[in-house]
PDB file of C-alpha atoms in Angstrom:
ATOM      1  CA  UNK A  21      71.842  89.816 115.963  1.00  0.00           C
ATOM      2  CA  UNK A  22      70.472  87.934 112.911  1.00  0.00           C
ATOM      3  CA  UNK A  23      66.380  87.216 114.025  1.00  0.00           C
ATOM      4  CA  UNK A  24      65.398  85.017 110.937  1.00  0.00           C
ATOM      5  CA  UNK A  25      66.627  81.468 110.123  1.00  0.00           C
ATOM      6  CA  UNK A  26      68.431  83.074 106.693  1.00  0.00           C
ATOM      7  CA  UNK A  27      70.008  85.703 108.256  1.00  0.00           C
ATOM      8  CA  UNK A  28      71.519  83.545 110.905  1.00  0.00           C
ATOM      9  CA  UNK A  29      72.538  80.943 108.282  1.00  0.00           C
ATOM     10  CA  UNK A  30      74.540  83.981 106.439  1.00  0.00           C
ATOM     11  CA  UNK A  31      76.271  85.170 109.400  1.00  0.00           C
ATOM     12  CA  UNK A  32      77.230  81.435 110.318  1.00  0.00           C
ATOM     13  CA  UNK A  33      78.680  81.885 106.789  1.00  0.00           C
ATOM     14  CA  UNK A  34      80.357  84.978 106.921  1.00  0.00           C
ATOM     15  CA  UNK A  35      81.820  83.721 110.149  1.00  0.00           C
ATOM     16  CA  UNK A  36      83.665  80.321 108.809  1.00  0.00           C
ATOM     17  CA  UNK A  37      84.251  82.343 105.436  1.00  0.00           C
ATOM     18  CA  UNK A  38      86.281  84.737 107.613  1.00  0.00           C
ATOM     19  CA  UNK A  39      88.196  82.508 109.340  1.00  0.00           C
ATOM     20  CA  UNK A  40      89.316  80.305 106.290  1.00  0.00           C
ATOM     21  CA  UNK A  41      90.170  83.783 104.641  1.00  0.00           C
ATOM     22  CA  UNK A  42      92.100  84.453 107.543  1.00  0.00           C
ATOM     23  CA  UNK A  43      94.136  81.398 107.212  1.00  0.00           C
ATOM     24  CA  UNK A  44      95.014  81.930 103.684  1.00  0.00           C
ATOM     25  CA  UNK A  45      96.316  85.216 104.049  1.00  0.00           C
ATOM     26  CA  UNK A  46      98.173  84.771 106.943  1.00  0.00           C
ATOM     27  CA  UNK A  47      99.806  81.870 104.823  1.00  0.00           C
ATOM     28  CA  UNK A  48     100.355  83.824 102.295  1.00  0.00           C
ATOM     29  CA  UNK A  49     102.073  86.300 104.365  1.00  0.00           C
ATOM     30  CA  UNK A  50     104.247  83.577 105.923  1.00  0.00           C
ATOM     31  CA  UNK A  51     105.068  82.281 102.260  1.00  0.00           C
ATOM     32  CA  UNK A  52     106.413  85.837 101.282  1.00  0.00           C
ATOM     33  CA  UNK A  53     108.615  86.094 104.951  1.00  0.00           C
ATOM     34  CA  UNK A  54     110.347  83.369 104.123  1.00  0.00           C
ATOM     35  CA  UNK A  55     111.375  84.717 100.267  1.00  0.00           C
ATOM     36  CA  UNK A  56     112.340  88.102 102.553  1.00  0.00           C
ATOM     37  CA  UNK A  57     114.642  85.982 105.104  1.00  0.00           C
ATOM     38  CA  UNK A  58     116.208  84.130 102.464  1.00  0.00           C
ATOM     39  CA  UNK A  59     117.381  87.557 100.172  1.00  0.00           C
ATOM     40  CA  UNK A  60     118.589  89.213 103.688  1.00  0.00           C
ATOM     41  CA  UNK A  61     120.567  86.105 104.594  1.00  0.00           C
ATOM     42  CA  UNK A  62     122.093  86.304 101.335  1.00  0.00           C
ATOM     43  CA  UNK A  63     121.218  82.952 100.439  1.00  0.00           C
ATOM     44  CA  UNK A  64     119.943  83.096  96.929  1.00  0.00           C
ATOM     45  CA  UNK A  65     119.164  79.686  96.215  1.00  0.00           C
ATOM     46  CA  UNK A  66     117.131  79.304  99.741  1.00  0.00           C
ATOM     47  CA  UNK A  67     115.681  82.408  98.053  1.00  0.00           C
ATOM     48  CA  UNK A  68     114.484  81.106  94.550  1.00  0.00           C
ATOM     49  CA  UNK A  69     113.283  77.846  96.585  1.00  0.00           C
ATOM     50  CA  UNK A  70     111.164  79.967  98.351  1.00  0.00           C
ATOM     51  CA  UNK A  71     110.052  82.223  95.637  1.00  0.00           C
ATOM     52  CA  UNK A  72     108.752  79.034  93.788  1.00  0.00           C
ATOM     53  CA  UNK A  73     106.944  78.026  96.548  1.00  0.00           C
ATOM     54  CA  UNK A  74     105.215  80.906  97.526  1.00  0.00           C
ATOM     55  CA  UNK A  75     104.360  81.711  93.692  1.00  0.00           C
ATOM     56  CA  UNK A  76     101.526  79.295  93.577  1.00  0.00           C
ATOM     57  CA  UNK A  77     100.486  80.189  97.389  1.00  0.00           C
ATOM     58  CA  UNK A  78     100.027  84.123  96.212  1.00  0.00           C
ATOM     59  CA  UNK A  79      98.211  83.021  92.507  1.00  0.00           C
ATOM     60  CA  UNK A  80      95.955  80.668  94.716  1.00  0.00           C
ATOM     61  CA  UNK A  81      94.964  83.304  97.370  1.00  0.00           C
ATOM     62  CA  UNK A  82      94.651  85.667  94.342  1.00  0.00           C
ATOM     63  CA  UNK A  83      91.910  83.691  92.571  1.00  0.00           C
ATOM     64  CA  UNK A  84      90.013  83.298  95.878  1.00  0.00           C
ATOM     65  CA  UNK A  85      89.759  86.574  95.580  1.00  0.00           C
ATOM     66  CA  UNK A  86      91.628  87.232  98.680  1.00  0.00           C
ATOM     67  CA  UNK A  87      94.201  89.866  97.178  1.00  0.00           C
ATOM     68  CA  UNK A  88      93.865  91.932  94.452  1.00  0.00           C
ATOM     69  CA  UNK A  89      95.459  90.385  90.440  1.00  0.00           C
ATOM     70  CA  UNK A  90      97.743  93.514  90.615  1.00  0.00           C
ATOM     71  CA  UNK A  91      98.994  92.820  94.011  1.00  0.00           C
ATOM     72  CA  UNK A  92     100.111  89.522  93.183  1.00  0.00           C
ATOM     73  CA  UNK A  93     101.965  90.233  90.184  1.00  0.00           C
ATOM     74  CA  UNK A  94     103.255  93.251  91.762  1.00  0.00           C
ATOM     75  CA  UNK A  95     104.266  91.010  94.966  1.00  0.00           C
ATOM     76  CA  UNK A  96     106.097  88.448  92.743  1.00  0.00           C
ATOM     77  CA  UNK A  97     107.752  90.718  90.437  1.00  0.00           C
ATOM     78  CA  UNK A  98     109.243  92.671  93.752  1.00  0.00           C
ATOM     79  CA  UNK A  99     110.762  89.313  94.802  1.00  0.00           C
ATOM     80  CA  UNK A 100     111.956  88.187  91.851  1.00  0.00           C
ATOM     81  CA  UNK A 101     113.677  91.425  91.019  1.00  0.00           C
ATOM     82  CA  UNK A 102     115.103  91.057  94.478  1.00  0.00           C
ATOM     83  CA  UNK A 103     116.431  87.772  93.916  1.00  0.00           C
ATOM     84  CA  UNK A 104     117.608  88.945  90.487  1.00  0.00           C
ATOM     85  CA  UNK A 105     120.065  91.567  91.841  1.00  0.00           C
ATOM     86  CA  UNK A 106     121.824  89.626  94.498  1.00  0.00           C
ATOM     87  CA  UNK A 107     125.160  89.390  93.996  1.00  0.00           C
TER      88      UNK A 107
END
């Protein structure tokens, strides 16, 4: 347990930090279902909707530092080459 008035500050921090981070992932996540739902249905333009909205969801979460650059490119450029070869 945090004994001085800093240290508890920090771990009040690291505690609401957490949780927001926590949100944004798990949103994130949810974004990137809904692209996956969309290319199993079949439905590619339910799946290019979604792709566009969950492009700025996984740059935002990205520059919070959440998620790595890489992975977010790497995320998007698996969905989009997924969307790309539906028939």
């Amino acid at each position: 347990m945090a004994n001085s008035a800093s240290a508890k500050k920090r771990a009040k921090q690291a505690e609401n930090n957490r949780s927001r981070n926590v949100g944004f992932r798990s949103m994130m996540r949810t974004y990137i279902k809904r692209v996956y739902y969309a290319i199993e249905a079949g439905d590619k333009a339910a799946a290019e909707a979604a792709y566009k909205a969950a492009t700025p969801v996984i740059d935002r979460v990205a520059g919070k530092g959440l998620i790595h650059a890489n992975k977010a490119a790497r995320t998007k450029s698996r969905m989009n080459n997924n969307i790309r070869s539906m028939a």
